Amino acid sequence: MSVNSSDDPAAQKAASELNNLLEIISGTSSTLENIWAGNDGAQKYFDMLRTSVDRAAAVTAELAEHAGGTNDKVLLHPELMDFARPRKMPPPAAKKTRRLLVVDDEPMALVLAKRILSEAGFEVETAQSGFECLDLFRKRPRHFDLILLDLSMPFMDGEETFSRLRGIWPDVVVLLSTGFIAKERLDRMMAAGMAGFLRKPHRPDEMVAHVRSVLERAQMLRAGCTVNTLVAS
Amino acid sequence: MSASLAVAFDQLSENRLFEGIESGLLDEIAPSVRVVQLSPGDVIFREGDPGDVMYLVGRGSVKISKAGRGGQQETLGFIQSGNFFGEMALLDGEPRSAMATAVESTLLGTVDEPTFQHILELAPSRLHMNFLRSVSERLRSVNSHFISEVMRSERLSLVGAMANSIIHDLKNPICIVRCCSDLIARDTTDVRIRELAAMTDKAADGMLSMTQELLDYARGSTSLSCETVSIWRLLDELNQQALQLLPGHNVQFAKNIRYDGDVFVDLPRFVRVLANLIKNAREAMPNGGILTMSTDLVNGQVVVRISDTGIGIPPDLLPRLFEPFVTHGKSHGTGLGMAIAKSVVTAHKGKISVASVQGKGTTVDIRLPVPAGS
């Protein structure tokens, strides 16, 4: 699309807000679907809901792209990307519970993310602002294995929070999750050491899979594995 | 002596200092008394000036005042014609303890120390008597002033005690509201009702801490329960309590967090002070503007600043800003905000100051000690 309206803040805001809401609708419907699993009568309606959400998401994606937003759905930091998921991974010595900090100014999004990620076996803490995130992180910088960070938050957005987090501990693993981000801004943040990016709305399994993938790769990177040693194994 | 000065001295000779002194003696003194004519508002001497003469009021009147709290002049009394003042400095050689200003067109006679000694020699008993009488009168007036001050503060403390009991009684219903909303939240799975209950809880907590604040103020004490918290925690609390109110008022928020370490504060009370300052800043910008909050480490102190680009505070109000019941540009409010701010900051062993330029904006500067071990 050649139309350049990347400086249209109203469209950007609308895209962001719509995606945030779609994220909540999609997450809620998946959670309900799990609760009602096996009920054939309900399944039909959940399918309708999902189809509608997907269609709405497609429209919003167009709006977002028109407003200069990235159309990337999932991104990994190049350094992490080098670790193509090996077919045969040596099993981890002990399955340690991974600790996540989810940061979002939308309480509903926090409730959902906490539920979904806890059910996937993670230990989840939440923060409702960049300030709270920094307060929690500063006390125990090595406590969290990954921070799932929202971008648009009032007074202290995800970008500033991210750079402050890096200031406290440069090796912090941050996964950005947002409904809208301008391409250049995303590039800038990825270049600054963001571990990954996940565009809202995403299905719960997508979120869990991406969190797992970032965690695994970050762990390997930290353990000093190189791409070669992995290939060799 | 010129005719007019002779007339002037006639007026001075009626002075109480000279009561009962023979006119022959007065004629002898007259040439040494210098006559001064003053216009309304003329300053005769200021507090702290060296004192080497006393004054007789021949005509008009003189105001005696002293710098009070905040630097403004508080009137101690008026010296009318026929009376004298400024004798204390002459007796004890100390600098002036108060300021004297002509209230109206005033005629004064000045008596320097040698002249004063001379009069003492000429009419010792009479002069001592006049002096004693005047001093005892002034003592009586000061005494009654003092007693009425004591009674006023007694009344205030009565009000305090009353507030104390009212506020104490107010706590019970607030606690009941809080308990009920907790119970309601527990008995429902409805997210919205839970959210409303949480809001009720928060409002009740706010009322509780406000009543506590009033109670503290009425008692004149500030009991703090301090903890070490990060600047981020402080900002997070502020974010929840005050910052969220800003966008609707067309106020931009800017922050310069250059110190992001710890502070040792009573969090709820300190946050209330900052929230109150932010509210003031917002109200000073009815047409919008920029509210800046910054934190720095300067000379081993944590500096928290809140500035606005608002209407500013009139210069004559600035010195009294931290006194209770001083308000500016507000139709509501208790007028206790800044007084409480000062008492809370002082209780934290900190300092608070305000700089303001009318039409440009106001900056409040709070300095706190850096917590031990950080």
PDB file of C-alpha atoms in Angstrom, chain B residues 16-216:
ATOM      1  CA  ARG B  16       3.433  62.283  79.655  1.00  0.00           C
ATOM      2  CA  LEU B  17       7.164  62.006  80.093  1.00  0.00           C
ATOM      3  CA  PHE B  18       7.216  65.555  81.321  1.00  0.00           C
ATOM      4  CA  GLU B  19       4.107  65.345  83.515  1.00  0.00           C
ATOM      5  CA  GLY B  20       4.622  67.266  86.751  1.00  0.00           C
ATOM      6  CA  ILE B  21       7.940  68.683  85.664  1.00  0.00           C
ATOM      7  CA  GLU B  22       8.299  72.415  86.206  1.00  0.00           C
ATOM      8  CA  SER B  23       8.096  74.587  83.106  1.00  0.00           C
ATOM      9  CA  GLY B  24      11.430  76.170  83.994  1.00  0.00           C
ATOM     10  CA  LEU B  25      13.152  72.840  83.658  1.00  0.00           C
ATOM     11  CA  LEU B  26      11.361  72.181  80.383  1.00  0.00           C
ATOM     12  CA  ASP B  27      12.657  75.441  78.953  1.00  0.00           C
ATOM     13  CA  GLU B  28      16.125  74.229  79.813  1.00  0.00           C
ATOM     14  CA  ILE B  29      15.541  70.932  78.013  1.00  0.00           C
ATOM     15  CA  ALA B  30      13.714  72.346  74.996  1.00  0.00           C
ATOM     16  CA  PRO B  31      16.799  73.263  72.911  1.00  0.00           C
ATOM     17  CA  SER B  32      18.112  69.661  73.077  1.00  0.00           C
ATOM     18  CA  VAL B  33      14.887  68.135  71.762  1.00  0.00           C
ATOM     19  CA  ARG B  34      15.040  67.818  68.016  1.00  0.00           C
ATOM     20  CA  VAL B  35      11.678  68.170  66.302  1.00  0.00           C
ATOM     21  CA  VAL B  36      10.848  65.969  63.304  1.00  0.00           C
ATOM     22  CA  GLN B  37       7.847  66.192  60.995  1.00  0.00           C
ATOM     23  CA  LEU B  38       6.736  62.914  59.372  1.00  0.00           C
ATOM     24  CA  SER B  39       4.313  61.957  56.626  1.00  0.00           C
ATOM     25  CA  PRO B  40       2.024  58.948  56.789  1.00  0.00           C
ATOM     26  CA  GLY B  41       3.960  55.712  56.193  1.00  0.00           C
ATOM     27  CA  ASP B  42       7.380  57.172  57.064  1.00  0.00           C
ATOM     28  CA  VAL B  43       9.486  54.626  58.885  1.00  0.00           C
ATOM     29  CA  ILE B  44      10.987  55.955  62.136  1.00  0.00           C
ATOM     30  CA  PHE B  45      13.091  52.889  62.852  1.00  0.00           C
ATOM     31  CA  ARG B  46      13.187  49.250  61.875  1.00  0.00           C
ATOM     32  CA  GLU B  47      13.579  46.146  63.939  1.00  0.00           C
ATOM     33  CA  GLY B  48      17.253  45.556  64.610  1.00  0.00           C
ATOM     34  CA  ASP B  49      18.307  49.192  64.066  1.00  0.00           C
ATOM     35  CA  PRO B  50      20.676  50.519  66.705  1.00  0.00           C
ATOM     36  CA  GLY B  51      18.678  52.580  69.203  1.00  0.00           C
ATOM     37  CA  ASP B  52      20.157  55.765  70.635  1.00  0.00           C
ATOM     38  CA  VAL B  53      17.181  58.098  70.964  1.00  0.00           C
ATOM     39  CA  MET B  54      13.657  57.963  72.338  1.00  0.00           C
ATOM     40  CA  TYR B  55      10.670  59.684  70.780  1.00  0.00           C
ATOM     41  CA  LEU B  56       7.905  61.923  72.086  1.00  0.00           C
ATOM     42  CA  VAL B  57       4.739  62.060  69.991  1.00  0.00           C
ATOM     43  CA  GLY B  58       3.569  65.664  69.744  1.00  0.00           C
ATOM     44  CA  ARG B  59       0.917  65.198  67.130  1.00  0.00           C
ATOM     45  CA  GLY B  60      -0.427  62.255  65.061  1.00  0.00           C
ATOM     46  CA  SER B  61       0.217  58.612  65.913  1.00  0.00           C
ATOM     47  CA  VAL B  62       2.787  55.897  65.417  1.00  0.00           C
ATOM     48  CA  LYS B  63       2.351  52.216  64.725  1.00  0.00           C
ATOM     49  CA  ILE B  64       4.617  49.705  66.461  1.00  0.00           C
ATOM     50  CA  SER B  65       4.888  46.413  64.597  1.00  0.00           C
ATOM     51  CA  LYS B  66       7.029  43.340  64.488  1.00  0.00           C
ATOM     52  CA  ALA B  67       7.835  40.784  61.780  1.00  0.00           C
ATOM     53  CA  GLY B  68       5.694  37.740  62.435  1.00  0.00           C
ATOM     54  CA  ARG B  69       5.614  34.259  60.959  1.00  0.00           C
ATOM     55  CA  GLY B  70       6.177  34.363  57.250  1.00  0.00           C
ATOM     56  CA  GLY B  71       7.796  37.789  57.418  1.00  0.00           C
ATOM     57  CA  GLN B  72       4.723  40.007  57.344  1.00  0.00           C
ATOM     58  CA  GLN B  73       4.384  42.799  59.930  1.00  0.00           C
ATOM     59  CA  GLU B  74       2.084  42.195  62.860  1.00  0.00           C
ATOM     60  CA  THR B  75       0.855  45.284  64.648  1.00  0.00           C
ATOM     61  CA  LEU B  76       1.680  45.346  68.340  1.00  0.00           C
ATOM     62  CA  GLY B  77       0.053  48.672  69.134  1.00  0.00           C
ATOM     63  CA  PHE B  78      -0.263  52.415  68.444  1.00  0.00           C
ATOM     64  CA  ILE B  79       1.388  55.290  70.270  1.00  0.00           C
ATOM     65  CA  GLN B  80      -0.890  58.341  70.334  1.00  0.00           C
ATOM     66  CA  SER B  81       0.059  61.972  70.717  1.00  0.00           C
ATOM     67  CA  GLY B  82       1.151  62.885  74.234  1.00  0.00           C
ATOM     68  CA  ASN B  83       2.872  59.564  74.729  1.00  0.00           C
ATOM     69  CA  PHE B  84       6.429  58.392  74.113  1.00  0.00           C
ATOM     70  CA  PHE B  85       8.200  55.322  72.697  1.00  0.00           C
ATOM     71  CA  GLY B  86      11.601  53.904  71.864  1.00  0.00           C
ATOM     72  CA  GLU B  87      12.819  54.315  75.451  1.00  0.00           C
ATOM     73  CA  MET B  88      13.749  50.673  75.886  1.00  0.00           C
ATOM     74  CA  ALA B  89      16.696  50.831  73.512  1.00  0.00           C
ATOM     75  CA  LEU B  90      17.890  53.886  75.362  1.00  0.00           C
ATOM     76  CA  LEU B  91      17.746  52.048  78.685  1.00  0.00           C
ATOM     77  CA  ASP B  92      19.295  48.716  77.758  1.00  0.00           C
ATOM     78  CA  GLY B  93      21.367  49.715  74.702  1.00  0.00           C
ATOM     79  CA  GLU B  94      19.959  46.803  72.681  1.00  0.00           C
ATOM     80  CA  PRO B  95      18.894  47.201  69.027  1.00  0.00           C
ATOM     81  CA  ARG B  96      15.265  48.057  68.282  1.00  0.00           C
ATOM     82  CA  SER B  97      12.992  45.121  68.979  1.00  0.00           C
ATOM     83  CA  ALA B  98      10.173  46.363  66.759  1.00  0.00           C
ATOM     84  CA  MET B  99       9.440  48.700  63.868  1.00  0.00           C
ATOM     85  CA  ALA B 100       7.874  52.163  64.213  1.00  0.00           C
ATOM     86  CA  THR B 101       5.949  53.828  61.391  1.00  0.00           C
ATOM     87  CA  ALA B 102       4.060  57.126  61.258  1.00  0.00           C
ATOM     88  CA  VAL B 103       0.370  56.400  60.718  1.00  0.00           C
ATOM     89  CA  GLU B 104      -0.630  59.940  59.836  1.00  0.00           C
ATOM     90  CA  SER B 105       1.043  63.305  59.575  1.00  0.00           C
ATOM     91  CA  THR B 106       3.057  63.151  62.779  1.00  0.00           C
ATOM     92  CA  LEU B 107       5.217  65.466  64.824  1.00  0.00           C
ATOM     93  CA  LEU B 108       7.927  63.837  66.887  1.00  0.00           C
ATOM     94  CA  GLY B 109      10.501  65.069  69.343  1.00  0.00           C
ATOM     95  CA  THR B 110      13.688  63.058  69.670  1.00  0.00           C
ATOM     96  CA  VAL B 111      15.542  62.843  72.952  1.00  0.00           C
ATOM     97  CA  ASP B 112      19.080  61.457  72.773  1.00  0.00           C
ATOM     98  CA  GLU B 113      20.873  59.754  75.615  1.00  0.00           C
ATOM     99  CA  PRO B 114      22.760  62.758  77.065  1.00  0.00           C
ATOM    100  CA  THR B 115      19.529  64.769  77.108  1.00  0.00           C
ATOM    101  CA  PHE B 116      17.724  61.851  78.716  1.00  0.00           C
ATOM    102  CA  GLN B 117      20.431  61.636  81.402  1.00  0.00           C
ATOM    103  CA  HIS B 118      20.185  65.349  81.877  1.00  0.00           C
ATOM    104  CA  ILE B 119      16.428  65.239  82.468  1.00  0.00           C
ATOM    105  CA  LEU B 120      16.981  62.357  84.903  1.00  0.00           C
ATOM    106  CA  GLU B 121      19.379  64.511  86.872  1.00  0.00           C
ATOM    107  CA  LEU B 122      17.072  67.524  86.841  1.00  0.00           C
ATOM    108  CA  ALA B 123      13.914  65.764  87.986  1.00  0.00           C
ATOM    109  CA  PRO B 124      14.768  62.257  89.130  1.00  0.00           C
ATOM    110  CA  SER B 125      11.658  61.390  91.118  1.00  0.00           C
ATOM    111  CA  ARG B 126       9.127  62.819  88.658  1.00  0.00           C
ATOM    112  CA  LEU B 127      10.717  61.266  85.608  1.00  0.00           C
ATOM    113  CA  HIS B 128      11.085  57.854  87.251  1.00  0.00           C
ATOM    114  CA  MET B 129       7.445  58.006  88.250  1.00  0.00           C
ATOM    115  CA  ASN B 130       6.318  58.897  84.723  1.00  0.00           C
ATOM    116  CA  PHE B 131       8.463  56.170  83.334  1.00  0.00           C
ATOM    117  CA  LEU B 132       7.245  53.566  85.770  1.00  0.00           C
ATOM    118  CA  ARG B 133       3.635  54.444  85.087  1.00  0.00           C
ATOM    119  CA  SER B 134       4.108  54.142  81.354  1.00  0.00           C
ATOM    120  CA  VAL B 135       5.990  50.876  81.632  1.00  0.00           C
ATOM    121  CA  SER B 136       3.374  49.331  83.888  1.00  0.00           C
ATOM    122  CA  GLU B 137       0.626  50.419  81.488  1.00  0.00           C
ATOM    123  CA  ARG B 138       2.416  48.782  78.633  1.00  0.00           C
ATOM    124  CA  LEU B 139       2.991  45.674  80.696  1.00  0.00           C
ATOM    125  CA  ARG B 140      -0.716  45.507  81.407  1.00  0.00           C
ATOM    126  CA  SER B 141      -1.586  45.886  77.724  1.00  0.00           C
ATOM    127  CA  VAL B 142       0.937  43.248  76.645  1.00  0.00           C
ATOM    128  CA  ASN B 143      -0.379  40.997  79.369  1.00  0.00           C
ATOM    129  CA  SER B 144      -3.951  41.288  78.194  1.00  0.00           C
ATOM    130  CA  HIS B 145      -2.806  40.757  74.600  1.00  0.00           C
ATOM    131  CA  PHE B 146      -0.978  37.633  75.773  1.00  0.00           C
ATOM    132  CA  ILE B 147      -3.994  36.376  77.699  1.00  0.00           C
ATOM    133  CA  SER B 148      -6.288  36.809  74.710  1.00  0.00           C
ATOM    134  CA  GLU B 149      -3.731  34.952  72.569  1.00  0.00           C
ATOM    135  CA  VAL B 150      -3.681  32.129  75.109  1.00  0.00           C
ATOM    136  CA  MET B 151      -7.460  32.070  75.126  1.00  0.00           C
ATOM    137  CA  ARG B 152      -7.522  31.973  71.337  1.00  0.00           C
ATOM    138  CA  SER B 153      -5.154  29.019  71.208  1.00  0.00           C
ATOM    139  CA  GLU B 154      -7.132  27.432  74.013  1.00  0.00           C
ATOM    140  CA  ARG B 155     -10.255  27.782  71.880  1.00  0.00           C
ATOM    141  CA  LEU B 156      -8.385  26.354  68.914  1.00  0.00           C
ATOM    142  CA  SER B 157      -7.284  23.389  70.946  1.00  0.00           C
ATOM    143  CA  LEU B 158     -10.885  22.957  72.052  1.00  0.00           C
ATOM    144  CA  VAL B 159     -11.869  22.922  68.395  1.00  0.00           C
ATOM    145  CA  GLY B 160      -9.064  20.431  67.904  1.00  0.00           C
ATOM    146  CA  ALA B 161     -10.376  18.218  70.662  1.00  0.00           C
ATOM    147  CA  MET B 162     -13.858  18.426  69.209  1.00  0.00           C
ATOM    148  CA  ALA B 163     -12.551  17.632  65.726  1.00  0.00           C
ATOM    149  CA  ASN B 164     -10.687  14.788  67.330  1.00  0.00           C
ATOM    150  CA  SER B 165     -13.825  13.206  68.685  1.00  0.00           C
ATOM    151  CA  ILE B 166     -15.887  13.875  65.543  1.00  0.00           C
ATOM    152  CA  ILE B 167     -13.198  12.450  63.322  1.00  0.00           C
ATOM    153  CA  HIS B 168     -12.845   9.493  65.616  1.00  0.00           C
ATOM    154  CA  ASP B 169     -16.586   8.848  65.374  1.00  0.00           C
ATOM    155  CA  LEU B 170     -16.395   9.285  61.617  1.00  0.00           C
ATOM    156  CA  LYS B 171     -13.997   6.393  61.380  1.00  0.00           C
ATOM    157  CA  ASN B 172     -16.614   3.873  62.488  1.00  0.00           C
ATOM    158  CA  PRO B 173     -19.108   4.392  59.659  1.00  0.00           C
ATOM    159  CA  ILE B 174     -16.284   4.477  57.127  1.00  0.00           C
ATOM    160  CA  CYS B 175     -15.020   1.144  58.408  1.00  0.00           C
ATOM    161  CA  ILE B 176     -18.525  -0.270  58.130  1.00  0.00           C
ATOM    162  CA  VAL B 177     -18.725   0.873  54.494  1.00  0.00           C
ATOM    163  CA  ARG B 178     -15.419  -0.818  53.849  1.00  0.00           C
ATOM    164  CA  CYS B 179     -16.437  -4.079  55.509  1.00  0.00           C
ATOM    165  CA  CYS B 180     -19.732  -4.186  53.619  1.00  0.00           C
ATOM    166  CA  SER B 181     -18.123  -3.589  50.264  1.00  0.00           C
ATOM    167  CA  ASP B 182     -15.636  -6.383  51.014  1.00  0.00           C
ATOM    168  CA  LEU B 183     -18.522  -8.721  51.835  1.00  0.00           C
ATOM    169  CA  ILE B 184     -20.406  -7.735  48.685  1.00  0.00           C
ATOM    170  CA  ALA B 185     -17.306  -8.369  46.582  1.00  0.00           C
ATOM    171  CA  ARG B 186     -16.828 -11.779  48.183  1.00  0.00           C
ATOM    172  CA  ASP B 187     -20.422 -12.843  47.574  1.00  0.00           C
ATOM    173  CA  THR B 188     -20.470 -12.173  43.861  1.00  0.00           C
ATOM    174  CA  THR B 189     -18.750 -13.427  40.749  1.00  0.00           C
ATOM    175  CA  ASP B 190     -19.917 -10.402  38.795  1.00  0.00           C
ATOM    176  CA  VAL B 191     -16.739  -8.642  37.666  1.00  0.00           C
ATOM    177  CA  ARG B 192     -18.480  -5.301  37.431  1.00  0.00           C
ATOM    178  CA  ILE B 193     -19.815  -5.450  40.970  1.00  0.00           C
ATOM    179  CA  ARG B 194     -16.373  -6.461  42.168  1.00  0.00           C
ATOM    180  CA  GLU B 195     -14.901  -3.524  40.352  1.00  0.00           C
ATOM    181  CA  LEU B 196     -17.458  -1.202  41.960  1.00  0.00           C
ATOM    182  CA  ALA B 197     -16.755  -2.724  45.354  1.00  0.00           C
ATOM    183  CA  ALA B 198     -13.049  -2.163  44.820  1.00  0.00           C
ATOM    184  CA  MET B 199     -13.781   1.473  43.968  1.00  0.00           C
ATOM    185  CA  THR B 200     -15.863   1.816  47.120  1.00  0.00           C
ATOM    186  CA  ASP B 201     -13.025   0.307  49.121  1.00  0.00           C
ATOM    187  CA  LYS B 202     -10.595   2.732  47.642  1.00  0.00           C
ATOM    188  CA  ALA B 203     -12.852   5.715  48.293  1.00  0.00           C
ATOM    189  CA  ALA B 204     -13.418   4.579  51.890  1.00  0.00           C
ATOM    190  CA  ASP B 205      -9.666   4.170  52.329  1.00  0.00           C
ATOM    191  CA  GLY B 206      -9.184   7.663  50.963  1.00  0.00           C
ATOM    192  CA  MET B 207     -11.705   9.029  53.454  1.00  0.00           C
ATOM    193  CA  LEU B 208     -10.041   7.148  56.273  1.00  0.00           C
ATOM    194  CA  SER B 209      -6.649   8.537  55.474  1.00  0.00           C
ATOM    195  CA  MET B 210      -8.067  12.031  55.028  1.00  0.00           C
ATOM    196  CA  THR B 211      -9.715  11.888  58.431  1.00  0.00           C
ATOM    197  CA  GLN B 212      -6.434  10.601  59.806  1.00  0.00           C
ATOM    198  CA  GLU B 213      -4.732  13.583  58.237  1.00  0.00           C
ATOM    199  CA  LEU B 214      -7.230  15.993  59.783  1.00  0.00           C
ATOM    200  CA  LEU B 215      -6.801  14.243  63.084  1.00  0.00           C
ATOM    201  CA  ASP B 216      -3.059  14.578  62.837  1.00  0.00           C
TER     202      ASP B 216
END
